[in-house]
XYZ file of N, CA and C in Angstrom:
414
model
N -9.436 28.721 20.393
C -8.874 27.312 21.190
C -7.617 26.659 20.875
N -6.677 26.530 21.597
C -5.598 26.017 21.265
C -5.433 24.481 20.749
N -5.618 24.153 19.492
C -5.619 22.619 19.046
C -3.981 22.561 18.093
N -3.658 21.418 18.365
C -2.998 21.431 17.090
C -3.348 19.570 16.602
N -3.258 19.798 15.444
C -3.143 18.580 14.306
C -2.014 18.653 13.641
N -1.493 17.597 13.503
C -0.130 17.441 12.626
C -0.788 16.234 12.032
N 0.223 16.860 10.715
C -0.266 15.879 9.572
C 0.931 15.643 9.012
N 0.748 14.320 8.583
C 2.267 13.609 7.937
C 2.930 14.427 7.091
N 2.194 14.847 6.267
C 3.008 15.694 4.873
C 3.949 17.018 5.260
N 4.576 17.264 5.036
C 5.098 18.748 5.477
C 5.097 19.780 4.707
N 4.571 21.011 5.460
C 5.241 22.122 4.880
C 6.369 22.437 3.436
N 5.777 22.755 2.593
C 6.736 23.257 1.098
C 6.704 24.774 1.058
N 5.827 25.609 1.382
C 5.920 26.857 1.294
C 5.275 27.708 2.592
N 5.530 28.901 2.813
C 5.092 29.502 3.710
C 3.614 29.332 3.847
N 2.711 29.826 4.854
C 1.260 30.039 3.922
C 0.717 30.683 3.092
N -0.592 30.730 2.782
C -0.700 31.470 1.565
C 0.220 31.377 -0.159
N 1.481 30.390 -0.069
C 1.654 29.976 -1.100
C 2.942 31.212 -1.477
N 3.113 32.560 -0.096
C 4.411 33.337 -0.246
C 5.291 33.111 0.141
N 6.735 33.901 -0.235
C 7.883 33.802 -0.036
C 8.863 32.349 -0.074
N 9.929 32.287 1.043
C 10.498 31.274 0.201
C 9.760 29.908 1.029
N 10.200 28.963 0.426
C 9.759 27.664 1.333
C 10.239 27.476 2.584
N 9.758 26.832 3.517
C 9.681 26.437 4.718
C 10.403 25.053 4.916
N 10.765 24.886 5.799
C 11.338 23.762 6.327
C 10.894 22.228 6.174
N 11.844 21.575 5.736
C 10.331 19.955 4.877
C 10.184 19.500 6.532
N 10.954 19.787 7.372
C 10.606 19.372 8.878
C 10.198 19.671 9.863
N 9.275 20.614 9.276
C 7.892 21.451 10.275
C 6.927 20.911 9.712
N 5.891 20.272 10.687
C 4.705 19.623 9.736
C 3.557 20.648 10.006
N 2.399 20.103 9.064
C 1.702 21.359 8.888
C 0.908 21.821 10.067
N 0.083 22.643 11.141
C -0.626 22.297 11.431
C -1.582 23.557 11.868
N -2.894 22.962 12.472
C -4.159 23.637 12.623
C -4.765 23.673 13.806
N -4.924 24.568 13.828
C -5.770 24.773 15.140
C -7.557 24.260 14.585
N -8.287 23.542 15.502
C -9.540 23.462 15.003
C -10.552 23.065 16.443
N -11.611 22.745 16.120
C -13.072 23.269 17.032
C -12.324 21.841 18.583
N -11.300 21.075 18.313
C -11.483 19.651 18.878
C -10.239 19.867 19.457
N -9.745 19.025 20.482
C -8.236 19.531 20.285
C -7.689 17.674 20.755
N -6.368 18.081 19.753
C -5.966 16.157 19.568
C -4.035 17.342 19.247
N -3.789 16.680 20.249
C -2.265 16.729 20.401
C -1.596 14.987 20.562
N -1.272 14.508 19.246
C -1.225 13.016 19.850
C -0.379 12.459 20.847
N -0.932 11.734 21.182
C -0.269 10.987 22.872
C -0.526 11.635 23.936
N -1.407 12.704 24.158
C -1.365 13.118 25.114
C -2.907 13.971 25.943
N -4.306 12.733 25.439
C -5.268 13.117 25.905
C -5.812 11.901 25.796
N -5.993 11.201 26.577
C -6.942 9.767 26.620
C -7.384 9.845 27.829
N -8.996 9.193 27.476
C -10.383 8.868 28.613
C -10.441 10.648 29.576
N -11.053 10.266 30.655
C -11.315 10.723 31.519
C -10.600 11.630 31.931
N -9.719 11.086 32.620
C -8.819 12.341 33.097
C -8.075 13.091 32.180
N -7.984 12.793 30.617
C -7.641 13.814 29.625
C -8.557 14.808 29.740
N -10.298 14.513 29.456
C -11.491 15.230 29.420
C -11.350 16.663 30.551
N -10.744 15.582 31.820
C -11.069 17.151 33.081
C -9.463 17.442 33.030
N -8.142 17.391 32.215
C -7.725 17.975 32.087
C -7.840 19.274 31.410
N -8.454 18.950 29.999
C -8.865 19.667 29.065
C -10.106 20.728 29.142
N -10.602 20.810 30.505
C -11.745 21.223 30.397
C -11.635 22.974 30.511
N -10.498 23.660 30.828
C -10.289 24.718 30.319
C -10.652 25.354 29.199
N -10.275 24.570 28.225
C -10.669 24.919 26.706
C -11.502 26.111 26.111
N -12.897 25.305 26.647
C -14.107 26.589 26.753
C -14.463 27.434 27.212
N -13.069 27.925 27.824
C -12.902 29.179 28.923
C -12.194 29.873 27.896
N -11.660 29.331 27.169
C -10.635 30.621 26.486
C -10.530 31.123 25.193
N -9.729 32.902 25.496
C -10.534 33.620 24.885
C -10.435 33.401 23.037
N -9.297 32.687 22.711
C -8.920 32.146 21.388
C -9.831 31.360 20.535
N -10.896 30.730 21.524
C -11.457 29.362 20.713
C -12.313 29.981 20.024
N -12.719 31.185 19.554
C -13.537 31.714 18.301
C -12.556 32.367 16.691
N -11.032 32.539 17.674
C -10.638 32.960 16.925
C -9.852 32.025 15.882
N -10.014 32.720 14.438
C -9.599 32.203 13.284
C -8.239 31.154 13.679
N -7.656 30.026 13.978
C -6.585 29.518 14.267
C -5.216 29.850 13.232
N -5.828 30.417 12.060
C -4.427 31.452 11.035
C -3.725 32.544 12.190
N -4.469 32.936 12.514
C -3.655 34.281 13.465
C -3.058 33.337 14.791
N -3.363 32.756 15.063
C -2.012 32.106 16.066
C -0.934 31.565 15.770
N -1.075 30.634 14.956
C 0.364 29.938 13.813
C 1.154 30.986 12.647
N 1.359 32.131 13.261
C 2.407 32.873 12.509
C 3.780 32.538 13.149
N 4.790 33.389 12.080
C 6.337 33.386 12.351
C 6.878 34.104 12.925
N 7.567 34.024 13.311
C 8.645 35.365 13.856
C 7.760 35.827 14.707
N 8.602 37.701 14.452
C 7.708 38.212 15.308
C 6.628 38.782 15.213
N 5.394 38.237 14.612
C 3.695 38.286 14.245
C 4.024 37.100 15.187
N 4.559 36.731 16.065
C 3.848 35.862 17.080
C 3.975 36.689 18.765
N 4.360 37.962 18.312
C 4.093 38.350 19.711
C 3.255 39.212 19.723
N 2.804 39.801 18.516
C 1.217 40.519 18.633
C 0.246 39.110 18.428
N 0.376 38.293 18.185
C -0.657 36.913 17.958
C -1.010 36.775 19.730
N 0.212 36.826 20.506
C -0.112 36.496 21.749
C -0.847 37.794 22.808
N -1.288 38.607 22.062
C -2.087 39.915 22.384
C -3.299 39.115 22.863
N -3.915 38.392 22.202
C -4.892 37.974 22.399
C -4.967 37.065 24.298
N -3.897 36.771 24.449
C -3.947 35.764 25.422
C -3.938 36.689 26.894
N -3.670 38.023 26.794
C -3.293 38.513 27.860
C -4.419 38.473 28.928
N -5.460 38.675 28.336
C -6.539 38.675 29.351
C -7.774 37.349 29.502
N -7.094 36.383 29.056
C -7.612 35.122 29.102
C -7.349 34.123 30.407
N -8.573 33.994 30.883
C -9.029 33.029 32.407
C -8.484 32.123 32.445
N -7.776 31.306 31.237
C -7.264 30.046 31.622
C -5.477 29.730 30.881
N -5.155 31.322 30.716
C -3.761 31.583 30.130
C -2.506 30.447 30.461
N -2.501 30.063 31.707
C -1.711 29.399 32.292
C -2.110 28.017 32.222
N -3.330 27.555 32.414
C -3.876 26.123 31.550
C -2.994 25.926 30.583
N -3.709 27.259 29.115
C -2.895 26.681 28.025
C -1.314 26.517 27.776
N -0.452 27.339 28.408
C 0.484 27.406 28.673
C 1.242 25.812 29.068
N 0.629 25.702 29.818
C 1.014 24.765 31.151
C 0.552 23.397 29.967
N -0.182 23.295 29.185
C -0.547 22.148 28.362
C 0.322 22.300 26.966
N 0.979 23.346 26.767
C 1.491 23.021 25.447
C 2.980 22.388 25.868
N 3.188 23.352 27.285
C 4.963 22.788 27.648
C 4.649 21.110 27.942
N 3.742 20.826 28.695
C 3.547 19.528 29.335
C 3.964 18.247 28.166
N 3.236 19.059 26.667
C 2.843 18.130 25.626
C 3.981 18.669 24.369
N 4.947 19.448 24.963
C 6.074 19.809 24.160
C 5.421 20.640 22.750
N 4.365 21.088 22.486
C 3.673 21.364 21.278
C 4.702 22.387 21.397
N 5.369 22.699 19.700
C 6.317 23.170 19.045
C 5.766 24.656 18.261
N 5.063 24.083 17.956
C 4.128 25.450 16.808
C 2.860 26.370 17.433
N 2.689 27.764 17.526
C 1.433 27.918 17.599
C 2.263 29.259 18.900
N 1.183 29.982 19.175
C 0.975 30.776 20.551
C 0.152 30.275 21.344
N 0.518 29.570 22.180
C -0.062 28.849 23.363
C 0.216 29.486 24.875
N -1.213 30.123 25.832
C -0.745 30.500 26.882
C 0.138 31.889 27.042
N 0.274 32.907 26.309
C 0.769 33.961 25.854
C 2.074 34.095 25.057
N 2.544 32.561 25.087
C 3.702 32.336 24.662
C 4.573 32.225 23.379
N 5.249 32.562 22.963
C 5.849 32.248 21.356
C 6.282 30.986 21.716
N 6.617 30.478 20.359
C 7.071 29.001 20.249
C 9.101 29.470 20.947
N 9.466 30.458 20.851
C 10.792 30.993 21.171
C 10.313 30.801 23.323
N 9.923 31.327 23.551
C 9.497 31.763 24.720
C 9.434 30.173 25.306
N 8.558 29.465 24.810
C 8.301 27.945 25.354
C 9.445 27.324 25.218
N 10.549 27.481 23.749
C 11.646 26.640 23.996
C 12.400 27.057 25.716
N 12.447 28.201 25.514
C 13.420 28.608 26.608
C 12.891 28.329 27.619
N 11.551 28.289 28.437
C 11.315 27.594 29.306
C 11.595 26.369 29.486
N 11.442 25.359 28.829
C 11.767 23.908 28.465
C 13.394 23.738 28.783
N 14.281 24.658 28.145
C 15.377 24.933 28.352
C 15.960 25.050 29.918
N 15.356 26.416 30.148
C 16.042 26.674 31.566
C 15.584 25.669 32.810
N 14.266 24.637 32.586
C 13.367 23.830 33.319
C 13.358 23.130 32.864
N 14.349 21.599 32.927
C 14.319 20.507 32.149
C 13.570 19.877 33.180
N 14.291 19.717 34.623
C 13.453 19.046 35.989
C 11.883 19.482 35.978
N 11.195 19.930 35.451
C 9.821 19.962 35.255
C 9.030 19.017 34.762
N 7.968 18.448 35.351
C 7.127 16.945 35.188
C 6.179 17.749 34.599
N 5.689 18.372 35.452
C 4.039 19.289 35.519
C 4.290 20.497 35.457
N 4.077 21.131 34.364
C 3.810 22.755 34.167
C 2.891 22.989 34.998
N 1.288 23.065 34.943
C 0.809 23.176 35.656
C 0.971 23.165 37.387
N 1.740 22.726 37.717
C 1.669 22.512 38.961
C 3.236 23.292 39.171
N 4.315 23.402 38.534
C 5.032 24.598 38.102
C 4.129 26.046 38.463
N 3.303 26.604 37.674
C 3.038 27.614 37.479
C 2.261 27.884 38.684
N 1.543 26.501 39.081
C 0.773 27.068 40.442
C 1.360 27.685 41.746
N 2.750 26.458 41.854
C 3.482 26.767 43.019
C 4.863 28.428 42.527
N 4.599 28.818 41.815
C 5.242 30.301 41.334
C 3.882 31.318 41.530
N 2.966 30.833 41.100
C 2.127 31.703 41.488
C 1.582 32.166 43.287
N 1.702 30.956 43.964
C 1.936 30.805 45.477
C 2.971 31.266 46.219
N 3.839 31.269 45.306
C 5.385 31.968 45.612
C 5.344 33.217 45.630
N 4.795 33.947 44.718
C 4.706 35.578 44.684
C 3.119 35.735 45.459
N 2.720 35.168 45.951
C 1.591 35.795 46.385
C 1.813 35.879 48.054
N 2.497 34.960 48.094
C 3.775 35.078 49.893
C 4.248 36.052 49.925
N 5.350 36.218 48.969
C 6.133 37.625 48.688
C 5.398 38.808 48.849
């Protein structure tokens, strides 16, 4: 399950206490059993928007496996390849500007690139849907 809880205290070291310090601006993030992206989900509409979560292949994955840094993100994204809700997950992460972790098979860098390439997109779910329709017509 792709869930992000942002804590007010910043990370000061890499996970596991190894290596050099992480940027003090990076929030501590962890996936848990409930979806919580601040300001993104409210009421019945929010519940229907996240109905896909129960179908996610990663829902039983250790959250730490999906919140990795750098090149390890590509390896972590492998779990998403056959996920039936990959597009919904990616759209939700993009719509909510989730900065950290692997979501919808996309690394942090890939999501940033999409957001930069398409600043006009209001709904990534609609964008992905129109892209699928366009491909099936071609």
